[in-house]
Short mmCIF file of C-alpha atoms and ligand atoms in Angstrom, two decimals:
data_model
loop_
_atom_site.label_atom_id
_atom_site.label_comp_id
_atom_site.label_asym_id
_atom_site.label_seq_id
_atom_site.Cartn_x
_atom_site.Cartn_y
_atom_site.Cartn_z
CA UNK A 1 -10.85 -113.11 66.71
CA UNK A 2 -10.77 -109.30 66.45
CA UNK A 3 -13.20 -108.65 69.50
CA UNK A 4 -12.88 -110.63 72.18
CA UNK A 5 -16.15 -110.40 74.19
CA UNK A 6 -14.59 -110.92 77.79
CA UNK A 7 -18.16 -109.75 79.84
CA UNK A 8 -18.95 -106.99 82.41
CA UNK A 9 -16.43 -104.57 83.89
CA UNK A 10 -16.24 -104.27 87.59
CA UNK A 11 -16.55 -100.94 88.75
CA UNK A 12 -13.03 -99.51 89.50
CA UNK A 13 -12.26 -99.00 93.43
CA UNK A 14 -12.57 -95.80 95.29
CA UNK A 15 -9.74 -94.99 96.81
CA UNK A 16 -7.05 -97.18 94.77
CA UNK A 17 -5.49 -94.64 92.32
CA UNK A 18 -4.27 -91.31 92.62
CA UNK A 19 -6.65 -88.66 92.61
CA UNK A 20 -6.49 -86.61 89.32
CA UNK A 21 -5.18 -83.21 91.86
CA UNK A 22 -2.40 -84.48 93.95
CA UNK A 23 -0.79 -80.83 95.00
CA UNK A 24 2.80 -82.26 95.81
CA UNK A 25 3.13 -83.15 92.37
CA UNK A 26 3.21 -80.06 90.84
CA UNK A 27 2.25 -81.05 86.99
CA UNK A 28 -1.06 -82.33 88.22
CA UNK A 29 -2.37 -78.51 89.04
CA UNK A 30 -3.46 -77.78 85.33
CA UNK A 31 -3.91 -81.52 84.03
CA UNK A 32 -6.75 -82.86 86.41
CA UNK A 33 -10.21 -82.51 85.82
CA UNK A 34 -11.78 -80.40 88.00
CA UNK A 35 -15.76 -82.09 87.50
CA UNK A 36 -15.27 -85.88 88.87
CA UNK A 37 -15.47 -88.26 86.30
CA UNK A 38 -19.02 -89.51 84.67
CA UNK A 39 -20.18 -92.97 85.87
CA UNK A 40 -21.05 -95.11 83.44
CA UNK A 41 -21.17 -99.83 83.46
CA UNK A 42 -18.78 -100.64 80.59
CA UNK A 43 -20.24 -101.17 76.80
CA UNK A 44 -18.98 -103.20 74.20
CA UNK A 45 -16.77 -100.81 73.56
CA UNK A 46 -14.77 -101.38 76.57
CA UNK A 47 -15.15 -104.80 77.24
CA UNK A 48 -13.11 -105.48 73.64
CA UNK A 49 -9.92 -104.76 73.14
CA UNK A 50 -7.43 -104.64 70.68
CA UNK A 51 -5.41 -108.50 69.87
CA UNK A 52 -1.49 -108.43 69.04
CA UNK A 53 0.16 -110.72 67.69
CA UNK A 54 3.93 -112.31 68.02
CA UNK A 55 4.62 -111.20 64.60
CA UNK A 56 4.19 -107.58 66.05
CA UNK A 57 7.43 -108.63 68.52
CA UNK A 58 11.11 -108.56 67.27
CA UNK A 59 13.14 -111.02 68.56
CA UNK A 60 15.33 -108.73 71.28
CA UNK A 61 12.52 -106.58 72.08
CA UNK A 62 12.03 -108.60 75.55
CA UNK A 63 15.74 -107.65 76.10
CA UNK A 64 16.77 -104.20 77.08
CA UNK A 65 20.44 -104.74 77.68
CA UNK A 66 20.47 -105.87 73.79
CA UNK A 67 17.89 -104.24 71.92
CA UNK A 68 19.94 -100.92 70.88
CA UNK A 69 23.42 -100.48 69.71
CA UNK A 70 26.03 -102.89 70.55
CA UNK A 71 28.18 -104.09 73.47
CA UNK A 72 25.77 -104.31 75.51
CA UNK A 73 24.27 -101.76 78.24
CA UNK A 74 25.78 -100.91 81.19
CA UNK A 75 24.75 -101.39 84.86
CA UNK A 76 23.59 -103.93 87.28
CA UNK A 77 21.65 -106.95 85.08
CA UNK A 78 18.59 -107.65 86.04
CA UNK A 79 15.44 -110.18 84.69
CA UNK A 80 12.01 -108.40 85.68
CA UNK A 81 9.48 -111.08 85.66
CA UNK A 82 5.83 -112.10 86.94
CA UNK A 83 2.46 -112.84 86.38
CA UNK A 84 -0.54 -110.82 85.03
CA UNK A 85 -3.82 -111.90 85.95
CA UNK A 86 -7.19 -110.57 86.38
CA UNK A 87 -9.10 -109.81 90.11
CA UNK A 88 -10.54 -113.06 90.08
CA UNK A 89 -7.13 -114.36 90.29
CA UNK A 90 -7.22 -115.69 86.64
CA UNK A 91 -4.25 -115.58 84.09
CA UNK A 92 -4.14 -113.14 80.94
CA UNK A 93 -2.82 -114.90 78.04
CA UNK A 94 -1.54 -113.14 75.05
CA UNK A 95 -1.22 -109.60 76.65
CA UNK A 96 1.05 -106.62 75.17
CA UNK A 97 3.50 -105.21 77.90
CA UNK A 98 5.76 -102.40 76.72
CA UNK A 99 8.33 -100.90 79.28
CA UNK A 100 10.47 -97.97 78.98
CA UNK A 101 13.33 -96.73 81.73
CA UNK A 102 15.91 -95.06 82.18
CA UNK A 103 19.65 -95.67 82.00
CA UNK A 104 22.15 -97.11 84.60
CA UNK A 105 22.62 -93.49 85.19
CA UNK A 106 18.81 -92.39 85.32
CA UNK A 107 18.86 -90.32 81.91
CA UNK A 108 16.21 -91.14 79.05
CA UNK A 109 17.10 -91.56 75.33
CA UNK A 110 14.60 -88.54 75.06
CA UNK A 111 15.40 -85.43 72.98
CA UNK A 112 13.69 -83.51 76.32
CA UNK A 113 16.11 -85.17 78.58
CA UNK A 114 18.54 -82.78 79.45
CA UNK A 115 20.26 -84.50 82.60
CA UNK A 116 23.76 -84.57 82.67
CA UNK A 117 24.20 -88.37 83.31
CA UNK A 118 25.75 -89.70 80.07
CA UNK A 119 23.85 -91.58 77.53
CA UNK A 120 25.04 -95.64 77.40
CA UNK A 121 25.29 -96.01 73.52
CA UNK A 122 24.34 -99.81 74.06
CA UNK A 123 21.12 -98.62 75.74
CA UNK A 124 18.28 -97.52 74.57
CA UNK A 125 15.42 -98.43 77.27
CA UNK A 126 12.09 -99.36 75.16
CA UNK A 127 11.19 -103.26 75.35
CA UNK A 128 8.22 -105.52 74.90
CA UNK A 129 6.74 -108.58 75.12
CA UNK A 130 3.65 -110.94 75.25
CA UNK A 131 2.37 -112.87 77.90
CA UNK A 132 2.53 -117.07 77.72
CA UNK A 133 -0.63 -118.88 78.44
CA UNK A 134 -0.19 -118.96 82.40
CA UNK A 135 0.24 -114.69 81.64
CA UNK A 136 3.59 -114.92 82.68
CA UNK A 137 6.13 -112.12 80.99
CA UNK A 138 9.99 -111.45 81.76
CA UNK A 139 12.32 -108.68 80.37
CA UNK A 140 16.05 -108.47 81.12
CA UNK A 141 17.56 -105.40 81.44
CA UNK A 142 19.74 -102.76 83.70
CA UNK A 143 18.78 -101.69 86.85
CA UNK A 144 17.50 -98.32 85.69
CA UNK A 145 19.18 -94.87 87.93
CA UNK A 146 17.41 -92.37 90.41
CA UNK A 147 17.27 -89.10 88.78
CA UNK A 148 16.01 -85.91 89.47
CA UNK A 149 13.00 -84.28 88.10
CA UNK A 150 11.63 -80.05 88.30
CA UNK A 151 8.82 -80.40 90.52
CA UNK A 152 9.86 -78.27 93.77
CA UNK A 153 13.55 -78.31 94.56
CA UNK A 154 15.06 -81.38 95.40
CA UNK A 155 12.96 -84.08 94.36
CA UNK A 156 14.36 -87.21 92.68
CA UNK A 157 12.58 -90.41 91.42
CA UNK A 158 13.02 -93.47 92.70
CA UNK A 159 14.82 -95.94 90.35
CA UNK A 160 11.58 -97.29 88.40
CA UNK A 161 10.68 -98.85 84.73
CA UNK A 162 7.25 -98.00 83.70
CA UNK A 163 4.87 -100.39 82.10
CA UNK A 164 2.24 -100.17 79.98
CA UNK A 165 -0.37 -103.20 79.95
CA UNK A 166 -3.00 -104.17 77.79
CA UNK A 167 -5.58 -106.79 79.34
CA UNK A 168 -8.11 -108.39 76.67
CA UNK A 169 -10.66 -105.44 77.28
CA UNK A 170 -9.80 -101.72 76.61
CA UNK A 171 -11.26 -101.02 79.82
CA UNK A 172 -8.71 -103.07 81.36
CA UNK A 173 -5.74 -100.84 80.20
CA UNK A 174 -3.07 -99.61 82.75
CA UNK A 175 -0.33 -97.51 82.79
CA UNK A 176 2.10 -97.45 86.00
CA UNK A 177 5.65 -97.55 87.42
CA UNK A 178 7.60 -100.10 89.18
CA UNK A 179 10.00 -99.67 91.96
CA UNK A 180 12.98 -101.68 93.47
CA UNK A 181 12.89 -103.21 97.36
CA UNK A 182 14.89 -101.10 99.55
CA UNK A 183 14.85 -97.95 97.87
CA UNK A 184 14.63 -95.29 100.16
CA UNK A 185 13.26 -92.52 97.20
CA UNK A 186 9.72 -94.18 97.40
CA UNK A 187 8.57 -92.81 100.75
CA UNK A 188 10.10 -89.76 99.69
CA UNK A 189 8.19 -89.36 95.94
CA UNK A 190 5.24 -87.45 95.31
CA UNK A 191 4.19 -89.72 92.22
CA UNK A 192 4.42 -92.90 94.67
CA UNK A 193 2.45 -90.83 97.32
CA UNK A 194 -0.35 -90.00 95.84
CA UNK A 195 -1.72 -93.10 95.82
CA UNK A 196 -3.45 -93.28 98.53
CA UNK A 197 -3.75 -96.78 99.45
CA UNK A 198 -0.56 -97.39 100.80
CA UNK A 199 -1.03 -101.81 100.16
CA UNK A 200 -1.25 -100.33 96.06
CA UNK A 201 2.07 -98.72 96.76
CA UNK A 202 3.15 -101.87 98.06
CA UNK A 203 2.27 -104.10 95.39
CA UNK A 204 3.87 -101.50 92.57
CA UNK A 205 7.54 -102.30 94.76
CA UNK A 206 9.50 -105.61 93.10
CA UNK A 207 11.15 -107.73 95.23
CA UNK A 208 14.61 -109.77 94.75
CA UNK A 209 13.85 -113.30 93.92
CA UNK A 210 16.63 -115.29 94.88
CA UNK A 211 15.16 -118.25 93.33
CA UNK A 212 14.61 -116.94 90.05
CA UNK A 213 18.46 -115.47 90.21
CA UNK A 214 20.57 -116.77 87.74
CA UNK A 215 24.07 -117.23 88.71
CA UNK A 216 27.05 -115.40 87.74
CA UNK A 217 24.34 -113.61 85.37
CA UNK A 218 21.51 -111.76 86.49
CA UNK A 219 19.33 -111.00 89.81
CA UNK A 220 15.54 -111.67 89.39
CA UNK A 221 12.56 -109.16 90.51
CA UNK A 222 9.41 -110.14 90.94
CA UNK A 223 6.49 -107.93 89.92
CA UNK A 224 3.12 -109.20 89.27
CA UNK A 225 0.22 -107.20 87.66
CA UNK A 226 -3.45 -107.09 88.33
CA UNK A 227 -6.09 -105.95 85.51
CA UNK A 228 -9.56 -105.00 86.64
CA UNK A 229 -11.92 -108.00 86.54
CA UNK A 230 -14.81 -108.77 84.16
CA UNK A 231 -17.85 -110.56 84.90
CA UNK A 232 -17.76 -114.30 85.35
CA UNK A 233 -20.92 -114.48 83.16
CA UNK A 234 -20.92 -112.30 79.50
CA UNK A 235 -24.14 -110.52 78.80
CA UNK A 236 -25.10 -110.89 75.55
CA UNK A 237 -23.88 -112.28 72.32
CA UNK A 238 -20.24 -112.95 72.02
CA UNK A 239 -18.08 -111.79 69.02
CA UNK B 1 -9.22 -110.84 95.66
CA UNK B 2 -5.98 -108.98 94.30
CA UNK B 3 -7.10 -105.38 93.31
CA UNK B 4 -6.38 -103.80 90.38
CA UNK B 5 -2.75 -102.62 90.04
CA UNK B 6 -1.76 -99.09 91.12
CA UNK B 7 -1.98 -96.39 87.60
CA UNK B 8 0.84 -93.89 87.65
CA UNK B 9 1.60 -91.35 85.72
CA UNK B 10 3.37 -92.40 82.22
CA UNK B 11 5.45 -89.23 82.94
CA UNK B 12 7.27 -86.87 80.13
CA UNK B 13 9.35 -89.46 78.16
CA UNK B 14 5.84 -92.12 76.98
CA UNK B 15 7.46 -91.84 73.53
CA UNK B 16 10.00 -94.13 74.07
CA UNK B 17 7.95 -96.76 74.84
CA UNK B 18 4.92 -96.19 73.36
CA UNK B 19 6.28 -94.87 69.85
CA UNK B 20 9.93 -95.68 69.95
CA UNK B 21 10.60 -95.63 66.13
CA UNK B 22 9.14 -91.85 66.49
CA UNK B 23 11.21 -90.94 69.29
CA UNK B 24 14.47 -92.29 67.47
CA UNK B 25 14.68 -96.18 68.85
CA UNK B 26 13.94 -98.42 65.62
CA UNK B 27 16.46 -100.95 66.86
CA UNK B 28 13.67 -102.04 69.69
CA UNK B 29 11.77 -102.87 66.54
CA UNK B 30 9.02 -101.52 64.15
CA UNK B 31 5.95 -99.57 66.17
CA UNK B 32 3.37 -101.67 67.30
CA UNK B 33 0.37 -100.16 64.84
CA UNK B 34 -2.15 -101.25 63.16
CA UNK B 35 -4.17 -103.47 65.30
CA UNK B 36 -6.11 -106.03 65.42
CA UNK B 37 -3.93 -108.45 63.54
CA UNK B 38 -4.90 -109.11 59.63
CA UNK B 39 -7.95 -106.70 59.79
CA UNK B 40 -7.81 -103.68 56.95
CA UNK B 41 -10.48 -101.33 58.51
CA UNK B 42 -13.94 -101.55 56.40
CA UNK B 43 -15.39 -98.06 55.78
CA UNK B 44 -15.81 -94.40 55.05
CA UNK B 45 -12.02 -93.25 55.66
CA UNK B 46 -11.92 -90.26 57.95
CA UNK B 47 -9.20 -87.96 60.01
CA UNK B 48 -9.81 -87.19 63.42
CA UNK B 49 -8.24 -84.77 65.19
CA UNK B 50 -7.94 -83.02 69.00
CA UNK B 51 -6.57 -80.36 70.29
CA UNK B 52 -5.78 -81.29 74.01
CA UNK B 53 -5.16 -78.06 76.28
CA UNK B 54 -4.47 -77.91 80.19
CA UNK B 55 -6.39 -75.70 82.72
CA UNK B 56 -4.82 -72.67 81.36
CA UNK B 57 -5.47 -73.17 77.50
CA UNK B 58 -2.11 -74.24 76.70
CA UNK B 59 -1.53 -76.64 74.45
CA UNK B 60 -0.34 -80.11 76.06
CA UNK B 61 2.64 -81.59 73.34
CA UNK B 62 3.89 -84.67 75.39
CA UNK B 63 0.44 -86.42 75.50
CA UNK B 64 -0.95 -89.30 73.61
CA UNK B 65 -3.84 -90.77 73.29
CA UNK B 66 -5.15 -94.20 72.03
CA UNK B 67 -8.16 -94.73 70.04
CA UNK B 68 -10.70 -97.36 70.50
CA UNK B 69 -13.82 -98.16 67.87
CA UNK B 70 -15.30 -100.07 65.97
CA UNK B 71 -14.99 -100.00 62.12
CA UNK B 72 -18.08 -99.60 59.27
CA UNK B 73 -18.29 -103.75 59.46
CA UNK B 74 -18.41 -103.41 63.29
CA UNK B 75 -14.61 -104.45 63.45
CA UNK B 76 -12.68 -103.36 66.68
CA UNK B 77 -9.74 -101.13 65.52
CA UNK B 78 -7.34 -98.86 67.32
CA UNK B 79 -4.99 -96.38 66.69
CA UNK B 80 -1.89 -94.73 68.84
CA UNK B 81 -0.84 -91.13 68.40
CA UNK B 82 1.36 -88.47 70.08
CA UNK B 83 0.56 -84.77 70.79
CA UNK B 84 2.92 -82.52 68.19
CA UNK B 85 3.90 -79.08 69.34
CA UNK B 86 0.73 -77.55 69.01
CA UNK B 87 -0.85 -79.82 71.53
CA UNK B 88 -2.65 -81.68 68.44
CA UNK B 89 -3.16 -85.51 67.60
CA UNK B 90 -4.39 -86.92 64.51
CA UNK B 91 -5.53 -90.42 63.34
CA UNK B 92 -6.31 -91.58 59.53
CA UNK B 93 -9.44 -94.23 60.60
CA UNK B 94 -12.66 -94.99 59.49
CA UNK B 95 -15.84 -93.70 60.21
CA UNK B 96 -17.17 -95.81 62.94
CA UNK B 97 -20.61 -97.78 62.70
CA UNK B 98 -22.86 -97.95 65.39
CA UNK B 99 -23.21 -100.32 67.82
CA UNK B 100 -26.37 -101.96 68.78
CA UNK B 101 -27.53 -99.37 71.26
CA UNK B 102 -24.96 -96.78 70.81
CA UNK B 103 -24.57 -94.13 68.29
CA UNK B 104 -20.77 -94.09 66.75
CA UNK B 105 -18.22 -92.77 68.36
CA UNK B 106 -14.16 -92.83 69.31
CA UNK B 107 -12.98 -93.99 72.65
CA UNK B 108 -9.68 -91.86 73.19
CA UNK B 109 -7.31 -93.01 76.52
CA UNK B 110 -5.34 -90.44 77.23
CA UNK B 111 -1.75 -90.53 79.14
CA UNK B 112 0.69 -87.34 79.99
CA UNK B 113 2.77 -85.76 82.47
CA UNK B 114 0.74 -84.76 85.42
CA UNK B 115 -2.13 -87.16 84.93
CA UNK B 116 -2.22 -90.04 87.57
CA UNK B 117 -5.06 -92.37 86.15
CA UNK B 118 -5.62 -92.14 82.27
CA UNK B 119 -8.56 -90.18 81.30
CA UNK B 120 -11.37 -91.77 79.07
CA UNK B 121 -13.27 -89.92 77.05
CA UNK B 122 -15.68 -90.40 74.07
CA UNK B 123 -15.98 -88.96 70.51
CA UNK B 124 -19.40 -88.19 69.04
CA UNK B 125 -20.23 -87.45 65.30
CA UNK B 126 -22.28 -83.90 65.76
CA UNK B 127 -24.71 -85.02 62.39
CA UNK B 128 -25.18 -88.43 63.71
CA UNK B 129 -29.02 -88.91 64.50
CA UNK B 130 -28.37 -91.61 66.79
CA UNK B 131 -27.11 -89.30 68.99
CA UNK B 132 -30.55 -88.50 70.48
CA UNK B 133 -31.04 -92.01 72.02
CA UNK B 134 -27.05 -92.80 73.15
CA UNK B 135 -27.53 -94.09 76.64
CA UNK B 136 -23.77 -92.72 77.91
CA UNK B 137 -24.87 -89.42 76.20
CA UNK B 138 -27.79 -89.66 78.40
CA UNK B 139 -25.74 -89.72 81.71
CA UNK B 140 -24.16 -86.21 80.68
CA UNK B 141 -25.52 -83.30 82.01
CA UNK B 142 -27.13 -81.31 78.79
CA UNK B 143 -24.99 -78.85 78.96
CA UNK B 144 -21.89 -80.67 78.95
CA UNK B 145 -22.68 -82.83 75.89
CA UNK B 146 -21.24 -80.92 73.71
CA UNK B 147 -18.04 -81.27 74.62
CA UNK B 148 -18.02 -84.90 73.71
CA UNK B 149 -18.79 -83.83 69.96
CA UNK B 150 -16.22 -83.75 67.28
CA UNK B 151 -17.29 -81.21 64.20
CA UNK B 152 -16.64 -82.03 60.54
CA UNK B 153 -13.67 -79.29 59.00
CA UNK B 154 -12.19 -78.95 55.55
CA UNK B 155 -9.83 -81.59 56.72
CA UNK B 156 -10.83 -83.69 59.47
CA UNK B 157 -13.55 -83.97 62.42
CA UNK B 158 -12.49 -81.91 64.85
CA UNK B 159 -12.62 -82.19 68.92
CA UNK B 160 -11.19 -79.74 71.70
CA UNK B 161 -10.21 -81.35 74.55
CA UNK B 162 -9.83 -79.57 77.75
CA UNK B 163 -8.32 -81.12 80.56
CA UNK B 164 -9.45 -78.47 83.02
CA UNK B 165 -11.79 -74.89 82.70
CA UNK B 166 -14.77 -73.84 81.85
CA UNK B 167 -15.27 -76.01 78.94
CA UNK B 168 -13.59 -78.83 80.79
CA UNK B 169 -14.39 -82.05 78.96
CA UNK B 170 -16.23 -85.01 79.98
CA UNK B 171 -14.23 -88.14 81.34
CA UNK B 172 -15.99 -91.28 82.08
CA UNK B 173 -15.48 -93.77 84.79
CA UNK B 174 -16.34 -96.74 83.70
FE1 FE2 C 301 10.33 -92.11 84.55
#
């Protein structure tokens, strides 16, 4: 139960993420590797991965607007919701998402968050959840703020909630940002543009789902999530 | 086919939701730690820890970095930690067994400010003999190895990792 043999990682796509050097975003210059990385097919080690459990999951944590302090948070209520599967299109079960976000006002509960938008005392923006056996997940929370961020002069992030996902392999493991429909900040970010596929950028942009909309309650978004596949076939002895 | 999802960066605030009851938000619940579920970790107990410095040898402090191994029972097990202000993160594991085909070692993920895909590295044991026959060691040029190599000190084993320069470490794409 502890390692989940899940087979063969595919080999990641050129061209898909951004590069570790992406100039216009300044805090790359010192952080990226300047040797590209070492090739190497997956071992064991990265085709397992870590297992969590519901007991790991409090109650709220899948709600943002009433996970911290009390009242409620304030801004436009929103459900984020959608499906995580693999490349070949198939459903991860049992997955750990964690999100974290800003406020209505696009300041972070973060000691080095000095922005002068207010903190909301009924928000503090950290939430979690597992996925159900068709790897479907939803939060609710606020519609997080643009803020603005030292990297040149005048550069501010698009409203976004970042997610961290955990697919049954380590090697699966992904880290990225969602954005809103509409907002006109993502043409205009340097952490959006450096991917260079501009379809990725696409599918990192939620869209209003109407149908999904409660009413009187909360708009939906729609934001599905793609791990890197694995082998159809294991080799070798499962776990 | 769907590709893979986009990586970007997890940016200067990761704390809050990666290790919100460090950075202050216990009411989103307790940390997500020790993993996998009902396992104690079988084995030699060891500390590990890196030093993580940018291209200019300064400490990075807003890091983190997961670990990924196996225990001494050949039990996956993995640990989360963030960078403190000297650019330094330490885990309280087990010394890894090794696998069939692979001498021990850590898998560390790392995630900061300024880095667009997470870099993957590896952690060696410098007096393991199984080091001679690792087949990922083998795909490192010789004179690069050594950066993958944690040392044993009074209190821990030890690893530098250097994001960028002349002793720039080796990341894996895997
Ligand atoms: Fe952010």
């Amino acid at each position: 139960m502890t390692d989940v043999f899940t087979g063969r990682l595919t080999p990641r796509a050129d061209g898909l993420h951004p590069p570790p050097l992406a100039p216009a975003y300044r805090s790359t210059a010192l952080r990226s590797p300047r040797h590209a990385p070492i090739r190497m097919p997956s071992t064991t080690t990265e085709e397992t991965g870590p297992v969590f459990g519901h007991d790991m999951i409090a109650p709220l944590d899948h709600d943002l607007t009433a996970n911290f302090g009390s009242g409620g948070a304030i801004g436009e209520q929103v459900f984020v919701m959608g499906h995580l599967r693999d490349e070949g299109g198939r459903p991860i079960a049992g997955a750990l998402i964690e999100v974290w976000q800003a406020n209505a006002g696009g300041r972070y509960r973060h000691a080095r968050d000095g922005y002068l938008a207010p903190l909301d005392p009924g928000f503090g923006g950290c939430g979690r959840c597992l996925t159900d056996d068709a790897g479907a997940y939803s939060f609710r929370t606020i519609r997080p703020g643009a803020y603005p961020w030292p990297n040149g002069g005048n550069d501010w992030r698009p409203a976004h909630i970042h997610f961290s996902v955990f697919g049954h392999a380590f090697g699966q493991r992904l880290v990225t940002q969602m954005y809103f429909e509409g907002d006109p900040h993502i043409a205009l970010c340097p952490i959006v543009q450096s991917i260079p596929d501009p379809a990725a950028i696409d599918r990192l942009i939620a869209r209003l789902d109407m149908g999904a909309t409660v009413p009187f309650d909360a708009r939906a978004y729609r934001f599905d999530i793609t791990l890197r596949g694995l082998s159809a076939t294991p080799f070798g002895a499962g776990a | 086919m769907t590709r893979e999802t986009a990586s970007q960066t997890a940016g200067p605030y990761l704390h809050i939701g990666l290790l919100p009851a460090a950075a202050g938000l216990t009411a989103a619940g307790d940390e997500i730690v020790a993993a996998p579920v009902g396992t104690v970790a079988v084995g030699q107990p060891i500390a590990f820890r890196a030093a993580i410095v940018d291209g200019m040898g300064a400490p990075v402090t807003d890091a983190l970095v997961e670990l990924w191994q196996i225990d001494g029972a050949g039990h996956g097990l993995w640990r989360r930690s963030a960078c403190d202000g000297d650019g330094h993160v330490r885990f309280e594991t087990v010394r890894p067994a090794a696998l069939p085909g692979q001498a021990p070692h850590l898998t560390l993920w790392i995630v900061a400010r300024g880095i667009g895909l997470p870099l993957q590295t590896r952690a060696y044991f410098d007096d393991a003999s199984e080091n001679n026959d690792d087949p990922v060691l083998a795909r490192v040029p010789a004179a690069r190895r050594k950066t993958l190599m944690a040392h044993r000190n009074d209190d821990a084993w030890t690893m530098n990792i250097a994001l960028q320069g002349a002793d720039e470490t080796v990341f894996f794409n895997i």
